Tab-separated table of C-alpha atoms and ligand atoms in Angstrom:
chain	number	residue	atom	x	y	z
F	1	MET	CA	0.211	-0.038	0.070
F	2	ALA	CA	1.086	2.984	-0.679
F	3	ASP	CA	1.626	6.185	1.465
F	4	ALA	CA	0.795	9.957	0.239
F	5	SER	CA	4.596	10.635	-0.528
F	6	GLY	CA	4.119	7.186	-2.986
F	7	SER	CA	6.231	5.089	-0.822
F	8	THR	CA	5.210	1.201	-0.244
F	9	GLU	CA	5.459	-0.754	2.699
F	10	ARG	CA	8.513	-2.764	0.759
F	11	ASP	CA	10.132	0.489	0.260
F	12	GLY	CA	12.803	1.873	2.523
F	13	ARG	CA	14.368	5.282	2.908
F	14	LEU	CA	14.651	7.771	0.202
F	15	TRP	CA	18.308	8.625	-0.654
F	16	MET	CA	19.655	11.434	-3.383
F	17	GLU	CA	21.887	10.650	-6.363
F	18	GLY	CA	22.702	13.450	-8.303
F	19	LYS	CA	20.109	15.234	-8.150
F	20	THR	CA	17.767	12.776	-8.210
F	21	LEU	CA	15.119	11.180	-5.315
F	22	VAL	CA	15.924	7.248	-4.923
F	23	GLN	CA	13.888	4.998	-3.413
F	24	LEU	CA	15.873	2.275	-1.615
F	25	SER	CA	14.701	-1.394	-0.914
F	26	ALA	CA	13.249	-1.893	2.732
F	27	ASP	CA	16.289	-3.725	3.595
F	28	GLN	CA	19.093	-1.438	2.063
F	29	GLU	CA	21.158	0.421	4.307
F	30	ARG	CA	21.643	3.965	3.765
F	31	PRO	CA	24.263	4.521	1.367
F	32	THR	CA	27.972	6.116	2.343
F	33	HIS	CA	29.035	9.190	0.322
F	34	MET	CA	31.781	7.563	-0.656
F	35	PRO	CA	31.089	4.180	-1.185
F	36	ARG	CA	34.410	2.071	-2.737
F	37	GLY	CA	34.403	-1.740	-3.469
F	38	PRO	CA	32.210	-4.210	-4.967
F	39	ALA	CA	28.140	-4.354	-3.939
F	40	LYS	CA	27.535	-6.417	-0.882
F	41	ARG	CA	24.260	-7.675	-2.176
F	42	THR	CA	22.102	-7.488	-4.718
F	43	GLY	CA	18.760	-7.733	-5.469
F	44	PRO	CA	15.671	-6.414	-7.604
F	45	GLY	CA	15.366	-3.156	-5.471
F	46	PHE	CA	19.247	-2.825	-4.450
F	47	LEU	CA	20.892	0.385	-5.673
F	48	ASN	CA	24.665	0.041	-5.865
F	49	PRO	CA	25.840	3.095	-4.620
F	50	ALA	CA	29.703	2.397	-5.995
F	51	MET	CA	27.958	2.998	-9.368
F	52	ALA	CA	26.899	6.367	-8.803
F	53	PRO	CA	30.149	8.197	-10.356
F	54	ALA	CA	29.891	6.018	-13.277
F	55	ARG	CA	25.991	7.152	-13.824
F	56	THR	CA	27.111	11.131	-13.318
F	57	ARG	CA	29.745	10.855	-15.991
F	58	SER	CA	26.769	9.200	-18.244
F	59	VAL	CA	24.676	12.302	-17.782
F	60	LEU	CA	27.509	14.533	-18.269
F	61	LEU	CA	28.597	12.756	-21.979
F	62	LEU	CA	25.040	12.569	-22.525
F	63	ALA	CA	24.356	16.170	-22.193
F	64	ASP	CA	27.525	16.799	-23.810
F	65	ALA	CA	26.476	15.279	-26.835
F	66	LEU	CA	23.016	17.148	-27.014
F	67	GLU	CA	24.930	20.406	-26.036
F	68	HIS	CA	27.861	19.933	-28.844
F	69	ASP	CA	25.853	17.861	-31.558
F	70	TRP	CA	28.451	15.432	-31.721
F	71	LEU	CA	25.940	12.870	-32.357
F	72	VAL	CA	22.586	13.924	-33.805
F	73	LYS	CA	22.230	17.072	-35.618
F	74	PRO	CA	21.474	19.967	-33.581
F	75	ASP	CA	17.206	19.806	-34.223
F	76	HIS	CA	17.196	16.028	-34.165
F	77	ASP	CA	15.788	13.514	-31.419
F	78	LEU	CA	18.787	11.422	-29.634
F	79	ARG	CA	17.470	7.636	-28.679
F	80	ALA	CA	19.095	5.998	-25.728
F	81	LEU	CA	18.477	2.844	-24.266
F	82	ASP	CA	19.699	1.765	-20.926
F	83	ALA	CA	19.002	-1.894	-21.639
F	84	LEU	CA	19.703	-3.747	-18.993
F	85	CYS	CA	18.131	-0.341	-16.471
F	86	ALA	CA	17.569	-2.405	-13.367
F	87	THR	CA	15.428	0.137	-11.110
F	88	GLY	CA	16.470	3.151	-13.489
F	89	VAL	CA	18.330	5.255	-11.540
F	90	ARG	CA	20.626	5.938	-14.280
F	91	VAL	CA	17.494	6.824	-17.109
F	92	ARG	CA	15.928	8.924	-14.089
F	93	ARG	CA	18.903	10.684	-13.874
F	94	TRP	CA	19.478	11.471	-17.820
F	95	ARG	CA	15.623	12.576	-17.288
F	96	ASN	CA	15.814	14.866	-14.434
F	97	GLU	CA	19.740	16.087	-14.896
F	98	VAL	CA	20.616	16.593	-18.492
F	99	PRO	CA	19.664	20.265	-19.048
F	100	ALA	CA	15.941	20.986	-19.499
F	101	GLU	CA	16.412	22.373	-22.861
F	102	HIS	CA	17.759	19.450	-24.453
F	103	GLN	CA	15.150	17.394	-23.018
F	104	GLN	CA	12.503	17.484	-25.392
F	105	ARG	CA	15.198	15.956	-27.907
F	106	LEU	CA	15.576	13.011	-25.530
F	107	ARG	CA	14.189	9.674	-26.153
F	108	ILE	CA	14.639	7.670	-23.794
F	109	THR	CA	14.216	3.840	-23.322
F	110	ALA	CA	14.637	1.578	-19.847
F	111	ASN	CA	14.445	-2.259	-20.357
F	112	ASP	CA	15.403	-5.056	-17.607
F	113	LEU	CA	14.155	-8.770	-17.717
F	114	ASP	CA	13.411	-7.994	-13.835
F	115	ASN	CA	10.027	-6.648	-13.714
F	116	VAL	CA	10.415	-6.086	-9.848
F	117	ALA	CA	12.808	-3.929	-10.796
F	118	LEU	CA	10.909	-1.919	-13.483
F	119	ASN	CA	7.684	-1.690	-11.385
F	120	ARG	CA	10.166	-0.079	-8.954
F	121	LEU	CA	11.553	2.403	-11.702
F	122	ILE	CA	7.853	3.118	-12.608
F	123	ALA	CA	6.700	4.052	-9.063
F	124	ALA	CA	9.512	6.218	-8.350
F	125	HIS	CA	9.131	8.251	-11.890
F	126	GLU	CA	5.734	8.952	-11.055
F	127	HIS	CA	6.515	9.986	-7.104
F	128	HIS	CA	9.641	11.761	-7.819
F	129	PRO	CA	9.052	13.064	-11.367
F	130	PRO	CA	11.697	14.971	-13.248
F	131	ALA	CA	12.153	18.488	-13.353
F	132	THR	CA	11.217	19.072	-16.907
F	133	ARG	CA	7.635	16.846	-18.339
F	134	VAL	CA	8.352	15.479	-21.506
F	135	ASP	CA	5.518	13.405	-23.399
F	136	HIS	CA	6.444	11.700	-25.946
F	137	ALA	CA	4.493	9.145	-27.864
F	138	LEU	CA	6.017	6.024	-28.735
F	139	GLU	CA	7.959	6.705	-32.695
F	140	ASP	CA	6.602	3.746	-34.073
F	141	ASP	CA	8.024	4.158	-37.644
F	142	ARG	CA	11.435	3.567	-35.921
F	143	TYR	CA	10.190	-0.093	-34.933
F	144	GLU	CA	10.464	-3.480	-37.006
F	145	ARG	CA	7.183	-4.382	-34.429
F	146	LEU	CA	6.200	-2.668	-31.872
F	147	PRO	CA	7.511	-3.579	-28.894
F	148	SER	CA	5.585	-4.264	-25.703
F	149	GLY	CA	6.258	-1.460	-23.229
F	150	THR	CA	4.341	1.527	-21.344
F	151	MET	CA	5.192	5.214	-21.910
F	152	HIS	CA	5.520	7.163	-18.190
F	153	ASN	CA	6.405	10.498	-18.460
F	154	GLY	CA	8.890	10.300	-21.153
F	155	LEU	CA	10.201	6.976	-20.062
F	156	PHE	CA	9.465	3.940	-22.538
F	157	VAL	CA	9.616	0.923	-20.448
F	158	MET	CA	10.417	-2.697	-21.749
F	159	ASN	CA	10.610	-5.688	-20.157
F	160	ASN	CA	12.581	-7.905	-22.636
F	161	ASP	CA	15.817	-9.764	-22.773
F	162	ALA	CA	17.992	-7.036	-23.595
F	163	ARG	CA	18.896	-8.949	-26.741
F	164	ILE	CA	15.839	-8.441	-27.991
F	165	ALA	CA	15.378	-4.961	-26.817
F	166	LEU	CA	18.787	-3.755	-28.246
F	167	MET	CA	17.848	-5.254	-31.995
F	168	GLU	CA	14.241	-3.443	-31.795
F	169	ALA	CA	15.143	-0.047	-32.970
F	170	ALA	CA	18.310	1.722	-33.960
F	171	TYR	CA	19.447	3.640	-31.377
F	172	GLN	CA	21.942	6.167	-30.939
F	173	TRP	CA	23.118	5.870	-27.539
F	174	VAL	CA	23.363	1.963	-25.785
F	175	ASP	CA	24.265	1.262	-22.148
F	176	LEU	CA	25.448	-1.824	-21.485
F	177	ASP	CA	25.656	-2.380	-17.252
F	178	PRO	CA	25.190	-6.395	-16.420
F	179	PHE	CA	26.454	-8.312	-13.535
F	180	GLY	CA	29.608	-9.441	-14.676
F	181	SER	CA	30.866	-9.293	-18.197
F	182	PRO	CA	29.051	-7.388	-20.946
F	183	VAL	CA	30.692	-9.940	-23.208
F	184	ASN	CA	26.989	-11.870	-24.027
F	185	PHE	CA	25.217	-8.369	-25.141
F	186	LEU	CA	27.964	-6.785	-27.348
F	187	ASP	CA	26.659	-8.408	-30.560
F	188	ALA	CA	23.268	-7.344	-30.292
F	189	ALA	CA	24.194	-4.176	-28.914
F	190	VAL	CA	26.983	-3.257	-31.618
F	191	GLN	CA	23.589	-4.612	-34.549
F	192	GLY	CA	21.483	-2.367	-33.307
F	193	LEU	CA	23.078	0.435	-33.277
F	194	SER	CA	21.851	3.431	-35.518
F	195	ARG	CA	24.639	4.512	-38.376
F	196	VAL	CA	26.544	6.930	-35.742
F	197	ALA	CA	25.853	6.387	-32.088
F	198	PHE	CA	27.474	5.782	-28.903
F	199	LEU	CA	28.110	2.618	-26.931
F	200	GLU	CA	28.653	2.671	-22.566
F	201	VAL	CA	30.034	-0.520	-21.457
F	202	THR	CA	30.528	-1.789	-17.829
F	203	ALA	CA	32.411	-4.801	-16.804
F	204	THR	CA	32.918	-6.215	-13.391
F	205	ASP	CA	34.494	-9.088	-14.195
F	206	THR	CA	37.818	-7.358	-13.508
F	207	ALA	CA	39.548	-10.721	-12.564
F	208	ALA	CA	39.310	-11.993	-16.400
F	209	LEU	CA	40.520	-8.432	-17.878
F	210	THR	CA	43.250	-7.906	-15.867
F	211	GLY	CA	44.767	-11.278	-16.301
F	212	SER	CA	44.432	-12.282	-12.624
F	213	SER	CA	41.746	-15.088	-13.882
F	214	ALA	CA	43.755	-16.513	-16.795
F	215	SER	CA	40.979	-18.704	-18.063
F	216	SER	CA	38.180	-16.736	-17.964
F	217	GLY	CA	40.334	-14.072	-20.025
F	218	GLN	CA	41.112	-16.542	-22.220
F	219	ARG	CA	37.690	-17.214	-22.439
F	220	ARG	CA	35.549	-14.451	-22.708
F	221	TYR	CA	38.239	-11.763	-23.739
F	222	GLY	CA	40.997	-13.987	-25.757
F	223	ALA	CA	43.480	-12.109	-24.172
F	224	LYS	CA	46.311	-13.135	-21.990
F	225	GLY	CA	46.883	-10.767	-19.355
F	226	ILE	CA	50.111	-10.073	-16.863
F	227	VAL	CA	49.072	-8.777	-13.424
F	228	ASP	CA	51.509	-5.674	-12.944
F	229	SER	CA	51.705	-2.077	-12.663
F	230	TYR	CA	49.713	-2.190	-16.327
F	231	ALA	CA	47.125	-4.597	-15.649
F	232	HIS	CA	44.368	-1.836	-15.133
F	233	ASP	CA	45.349	-0.373	-18.222
F	234	ASP	CA	45.340	-3.523	-19.486
F	235	ALA	CA	41.656	-4.190	-18.423
F	236	VAL	CA	40.421	-1.400	-19.810
F	237	ARG	CA	42.355	-1.618	-23.174
F	238	VAL	CA	41.476	-5.906	-23.660
F	239	LEU	CA	37.566	-4.821	-23.224
F	240	LEU	CA	38.192	-1.921	-26.106
F	241	GLY	CA	39.723	-4.492	-27.887
F	242	LEU	CA	36.698	-6.818	-28.011
F	243	ILE	CA	34.329	-3.729	-28.597
F	244	ALA	CA	36.167	-2.627	-31.399
F	245	THR	CA	36.960	-6.266	-33.143
F	246	THR	CA	32.816	-6.568	-32.365
F	247	ALA	CA	31.926	-3.247	-34.176
F	248	ALA	CA	34.523	-4.493	-37.207
F	249	ARG	CA	32.595	-7.730	-37.640
F	250	HIS	CA	29.639	-5.306	-38.147
F	251	ASP	CA	31.017	-3.072	-40.553
F	252	ARG	CA	31.890	-0.286	-37.878
F	253	CYS	CA	34.572	1.427	-36.271
F	254	VAL	CA	35.080	2.890	-32.729
F	255	GLU	CA	36.390	5.904	-31.662
F	256	PRO	CA	36.892	5.820	-27.621
F	257	VAL	CA	35.530	8.943	-25.608
F	258	LEU	CA	36.320	7.976	-22.093
F	259	ALA	CA	37.983	4.504	-21.092
F	260	LEU	CA	38.133	4.126	-17.076
F	261	PHE	CA	39.347	1.278	-14.696
F	262	ASP	CA	36.754	2.797	-11.703
F	263	GLY	CA	38.141	0.493	-8.818
F	264	HIS	CA	36.203	-2.580	-9.108
F	265	HIS	CA	34.671	-2.342	-12.878
F	266	VAL	CA	35.793	-0.842	-15.973
F	267	ARG	CA	33.598	1.359	-18.219
F	268	VAL	CA	34.467	2.248	-21.442
F	269	SER	CA	32.292	5.394	-23.891
F	270	VAL	CA	32.954	4.706	-27.620
F	271	LYS	CA	31.714	6.295	-30.855
F	272	ILE	CA	30.501	3.549	-33.268
F	273	ARG	CA	30.079	4.152	-36.871
F	274	ARG	CA	29.237	2.194	-39.966
F	275	SER	CA	32.364	2.334	-41.907
F	276	ARG	CA	33.730	-0.611	-44.089
F	277	GLU	CA	37.304	0.833	-44.672
F	278	GLY	CA	37.136	1.859	-40.677
F	279	ALA	CA	36.546	-1.707	-39.831
F	280	SER	CA	39.239	-2.978	-41.788
F	281	ASP	CA	41.655	-0.438	-40.402
F	282	VAL	CA	40.931	-2.180	-36.721
F	283	LEU	CA	43.906	-4.128	-36.571
F	284	GLN	CA	46.184	-1.121	-36.640
F	285	SER	CA	44.789	-0.238	-33.519
F	286	MET	CA	45.089	-3.466	-32.263
F	287	GLY	CA	48.171	-5.203	-30.548
F	288	TRP	CA	50.212	-6.545	-27.238
F	289	ARG	CA	51.706	-4.458	-24.375
F	290	VAL	CA	55.439	-5.761	-24.237
F	291	ARG	CA	57.208	-5.143	-21.195
F	292	ASN	CA	60.794	-3.697	-21.848
F	293	GLU	CA	63.974	-4.178	-19.303
F	294	ASP	CA	63.859	-0.563	-17.769
F	295	GLY	CA	60.342	-1.493	-16.087
F	296	THR	CA	58.491	0.618	-19.064
F	297	TYR	CA	57.114	-0.699	-21.577
F	298	ARG	CA	55.902	-0.853	-25.614
F	299	PHE	CA	52.865	-1.848	-27.849
F	300	VAL	CA	53.174	-3.907	-30.500
F	301	GLN	CA	51.043	-5.487	-33.363
F	302	HIS	CA	52.830	-8.545	-32.570
F	303	PRO	CA	55.206	-10.078	-30.254
F	304	ALA	CA	58.342	-12.008	-31.138
F	305	PRO	CA	58.182	-15.367	-30.035
F	306	ASP	CA	60.793	-14.344	-27.030
F	307	GLU	CA	58.285	-11.647	-26.187
F	308	VAL	CA	55.672	-13.423	-25.718
F	309	GLY	CA	56.451	-14.464	-22.200
F	310	LYS	CA	55.954	-10.906	-20.936
F	311	ALA	CA	53.114	-9.305	-23.071
F	312	SER	CA	49.785	-9.034	-22.527
F	313	GLY	CA	47.162	-8.800	-25.289
F	314	PRO	CA	45.622	-8.583	-27.355
F	315	MET	CA	44.372	-5.024	-26.769
F	316	TRP	CA	43.166	-1.825	-28.282
F	317	ILE	CA	46.532	0.007	-28.281
F	318	GLY	CA	45.339	3.308	-29.633
F	319	PRO	CA	44.034	6.241	-28.182
F	320	LEU	CA	41.584	6.169	-25.332
F	321	TRP	CA	39.658	9.109	-24.628
F	322	ASP	CA	38.056	11.900	-26.820
F	323	LYS	CA	40.513	15.330	-26.112
F	324	ASP	CA	37.612	17.871	-26.317
F	325	ILE	CA	34.972	15.901	-24.685
F	326	ALA	CA	36.775	14.492	-21.886
F	327	GLY	CA	38.594	17.968	-21.963
F	328	ARG	CA	34.670	19.367	-20.761
F	329	MET	CA	34.153	16.754	-17.938
F	330	THR	CA	35.116	19.308	-15.184
F	331	GLU	CA	34.379	19.794	-11.617
F	332	GLU	CA	32.146	22.978	-12.631
F	333	ARG	CA	30.691	21.083	-14.772
F	334	VAL	CA	29.700	18.411	-12.454
F	335	LEU	CA	28.416	20.417	-10.186
F	336	SER	CA	26.016	22.566	-12.388
F	337	LEU	CA	24.318	19.968	-13.897
F	338	CYS	CA	24.451	17.400	-10.997
F	339	ASN	CA	24.370	19.294	-7.603
F	340	PRO	CA	20.922	19.226	-6.473
F	341	THR	CA	19.816	23.006	-5.486
F	342	GLU	CA	18.319	24.130	-2.338
F	343	ASP	CA	14.819	23.627	-3.749
F	344	ASP	CA	15.643	20.041	-5.075
F	345	ILE	CA	16.928	19.170	-1.033
F	346	SER	CA	13.408	20.639	0.185
F	347	ARG	CA	11.250	19.089	-2.072
F	348	GLY	CA	12.554	15.979	-1.294
F	349	GLN	CA	12.864	16.366	2.517
F	350	ALA	CA	9.218	17.539	2.318
F	351	ASN	CA	9.097	13.566	0.583
F	352	GLY	CA	10.990	12.022	3.496
F	353	LEU	CA	14.452	12.570	2.413
F	354	ILE	CA	16.607	12.965	5.397
F	355	TRP	CA	19.185	15.092	4.282
F	356	ASN	CA	21.426	17.478	6.352
F	357	GLU	CA	24.607	20.222	5.329
F	358	ASP	CA	26.717	17.036	5.979
F	359	ASP	CA	25.318	15.092	3.164
F	360	SER	CA	25.477	18.111	1.080
F	361	LYS	CA	29.335	18.607	1.763
F	362	TYR	CA	29.712	14.873	1.417
F	363	ALA	CA	27.491	14.404	-2.192
F	364	ALA	CA	29.329	17.466	-3.960
F	365	ARG	CA	32.357	16.130	-3.183
F	366	GLU	CA	31.505	12.704	-4.308
F	367	LEU	CA	30.492	14.497	-7.707
F	368	VAL	CA	33.594	16.196	-8.110
F	369	ARG	CA	35.774	12.904	-7.525
F	370	SER	CA	33.777	11.337	-10.105
F	371	VAL	CA	35.381	13.532	-12.737
F	372	ARG	CA	38.641	14.112	-10.739
F	373	TYR	CA	41.641	14.267	-12.787
F	374	ILE	CA	39.747	13.441	-16.093
F	375	ALA	CA	39.519	16.970	-17.444
F	376	GLN	CA	43.511	17.898	-16.987
F	377	ALA	CA	44.413	13.984	-18.190
F	378	ALA	CA	42.351	14.584	-21.275
F	379	ASP	CA	45.197	15.795	-23.974
F	380	LEU	CA	47.551	13.269	-22.869
F	381	MET	CA	44.644	10.333	-22.871
F	382	SER	CA	43.779	10.802	-26.477
F	383	ARG	CA	47.325	11.125	-28.051
F	384	GLU	CA	50.465	8.905	-27.417
F	385	HIS	CA	51.750	8.342	-23.998
F	386	THR	CA	53.424	6.039	-21.360
F	387	LEU	CA	51.588	5.160	-18.008
F	388	TYR	CA	53.784	5.119	-15.363
F	389	HIS	CA	52.921	4.180	-11.494
F	390	MET	CA	54.208	6.564	-8.876
F	391	ASP	CA	55.539	3.386	-6.824
F	392	ASP	CA	57.287	2.114	-9.790
F	393	LEU	CA	59.696	5.486	-10.254
F	394	PRO	CA	62.271	4.612	-7.554
F	395	ASN	CA	63.195	1.229	-8.740
F	396	MET	CA	63.190	3.148	-12.765
F	397	ALA	CA	65.411	5.640	-11.572
F	398	GLY	CA	67.690	4.119	-8.841
F	399	VAL	CA	66.688	6.612	-6.014
F	400	GLY	CA	65.505	5.487	-2.924
F	401	HIS	CA	62.141	7.104	-2.844
F	402	GLY	CA	59.850	8.933	-5.589
F	403	PRO	CA	59.299	12.687	-5.681
F	404	LYS	CA	55.922	14.163	-4.887
F	405	MET	CA	53.430	14.222	-8.020
F	406	GLU	CA	53.013	17.539	-8.287
F	407	ALA	CA	56.655	18.575	-8.089
F	408	LEU	CA	57.378	15.886	-10.635
F	409	PHE	CA	54.546	17.419	-13.090
F	410	GLU	CA	56.118	20.751	-12.178
F	411	ALA	CA	59.786	19.897	-13.704
F	412	VAL	CA	58.133	17.580	-16.604
F	413	GLN	CA	56.359	20.745	-17.943
F	414	GLN	CA	59.842	22.976	-17.631
F	415	ASN	CA	61.603	20.317	-19.946
F	416	GLY	CA	58.822	20.791	-22.477
F	417	TYR	CA	56.734	18.062	-21.512
F	418	HIS	CA	53.253	17.574	-20.230
F	419	ALA	CA	52.288	14.876	-17.338
F	420	ALA	CA	49.086	14.634	-15.856
F	421	ARG	CA	47.265	11.969	-12.853
F	422	VAL	CA	44.885	9.634	-14.444
F	423	PRO	CA	42.011	8.496	-12.934
F	424	ASP	CA	42.522	5.440	-10.887
F	425	ILE	CA	42.346	4.193	-7.253
F	426	ASP	CA	46.312	3.613	-7.708
F	427	PRO	CA	48.449	6.940	-8.268
F	428	PHE	CA	49.413	6.715	-12.058
F	429	PHE	CA	50.500	9.092	-14.097
F	430	VAL	CA	50.743	9.712	-17.921
F	431	THR	CA	53.276	11.811	-19.742
F	432	ASP	CA	54.730	12.367	-23.459
F	433	ALA	CA	57.828	12.711	-22.108
F	434	PRO	CA	60.791	10.323	-23.205
F	435	HIS	CA	61.897	7.719	-20.451
F	436	ASP	CA	65.255	8.864	-20.281
F	437	GLU	CA	64.571	12.357	-19.695
F	438	LEU	CA	61.492	11.517	-17.144
F	439	MET	CA	64.353	9.227	-15.043
F	440	ALA	CA	66.699	12.910	-15.044
F	441	VAL	CA	63.869	14.714	-14.109
F	442	VAL	CA	63.009	12.398	-11.282
F	443	ARG	CA	67.116	12.014	-10.181
F	444	ALA	CA	67.406	15.899	-10.092
F	445	LEU	CA	64.109	16.214	-8.009
F	446	LEU	CA	65.896	13.472	-5.244
F	447	ALA	CA	69.508	15.308	-5.948
U	501	SAM	C1	24.168	-4.256	-12.915
U	501	SAM	S1	22.511	-4.284	-13.020
U	501	SAM	C2	22.039	-3.043	-13.907
U	501	SAM	C3	22.155	-1.726	-12.803
U	501	SAM	C4	21.651	-0.587	-13.695
U	501	SAM	N1	22.114	-0.148	-15.018
U	501	SAM	C5	22.189	0.963	-12.637
U	501	SAM	O1	22.690	1.815	-12.789
U	501	SAM	O2	21.367	0.990	-11.201
U	501	SAM	C6	22.160	-5.368	-13.780
U	501	SAM	C7	20.531	-5.788	-14.519
U	501	SAM	O3	20.554	-6.569	-15.522
U	501	SAM	C8	19.514	-7.429	-15.906
U	501	SAM	N2	19.623	-8.661	-16.332
U	501	SAM	C9	20.288	-9.789	-16.471
U	501	SAM	N3	20.194	-10.357	-17.987
U	501	SAM	C10	19.284	-9.397	-18.708
U	501	SAM	C11	18.752	-9.805	-20.113
U	501	SAM	N4	19.461	-10.962	-20.630
U	501	SAM	N5	18.375	-9.045	-20.225
U	501	SAM	C12	17.590	-8.101	-20.031
U	501	SAM	N6	18.036	-7.400	-18.567
U	501	SAM	C13	18.788	-8.505	-17.685
U	501	SAM	C14	19.013	-7.716	-14.203
U	501	SAM	O4	17.649	-8.046	-14.152
U	501	SAM	C15	19.920	-6.691	-13.562
U	501	SAM	O5	18.707	-5.537	-13.368
């Protein structure tokens, strides 16, 4: 039975992610503002708060595509599908947090196999509606056969196997966020995309992607890993490689926009367009990472027989990000789109949200953390660079301890190169300085 605020007996407390109200299930504890690590439990109504930063970045990317017209023409609609939407927090955030001026162009479909989760999505969307009302009718000309689903204040909700949902209309934006590996859904996702499209993929099977589970890495990704300082970057590149080769099989090519190892999952976002020539070139961006004697690495298309033991791959060896798009993912931007106003909070509180000043402070800090280091690293991550783990520097340079990161970056810049920290749980940085010059800088700093 629902009360005046729309809560049912099975519902727990209200929570706010970004500026969107989320109804937690009764048995879920209040999330902390900085959750790390894999979710302790899952279930139909369970919200995984550790995925909030990925959802926040998804809001930023979608808003950026509409604002800068890099996916569809200015006067065209953009059709977005969250193929495995669970309780629909991502689609509700798209509807609520992408700026109002773009909302009428945004057509959103939410799909999941779990009806209980979908009912929670529909109830939450009804009781906590988005700031802008959007009334689309179903675009029936878009579908081969009309899908079964229902429209709820600008969200079309379907209860299908994702592989069917993905093929039902040509979507320009597809989000794949499964439990574990996305491999089962990739073919359908790529085939269902429109001619020019954007695909975001989450993989939580990091053991397979990093190589720490060799057999599942081989089976799912056809890849061999080495668990060392480059394992996180390998994981990102192995997933990108699988997406690029899957796309190529369907005459499409990819351009990575953002690719991150975010603690316990990998998340990659790529533009995909139909192009036979582009697809034929895919192998030029595929290769292996071979470890050098000095602790660095080089990318090669094929390792020589005596290099195989110190090589991981095959993987994507091209650029990882789009400089302009990632460069716009700033702290100011995330706060202006996703930080709740006092009105948002008061409206939530009137519905039963318990939220104090500390919550506001921590939530804003978490939003900033979801884009931390991205804009600053955007240039280097979109061109050739070398990745370093701070902890490896003393050994590499033959010094007792490493320099401070800020001092190192300043010195690298004084030498005419660039360096930036990479968003990762570990202290990684990227630079375009040649290895010998970087080592000289490290030694000089510690002399
Ligand atoms: C990790 S959750 C998605 C979380 C969601 N994207 C979010 O941000 O809150 C994975 C979802 O995939 C759904 N699922 C699993 N297999 C599916 C399939 N074959 N077709 C559609 N949904 C499926 C599950 O019901 C579950 O809700």
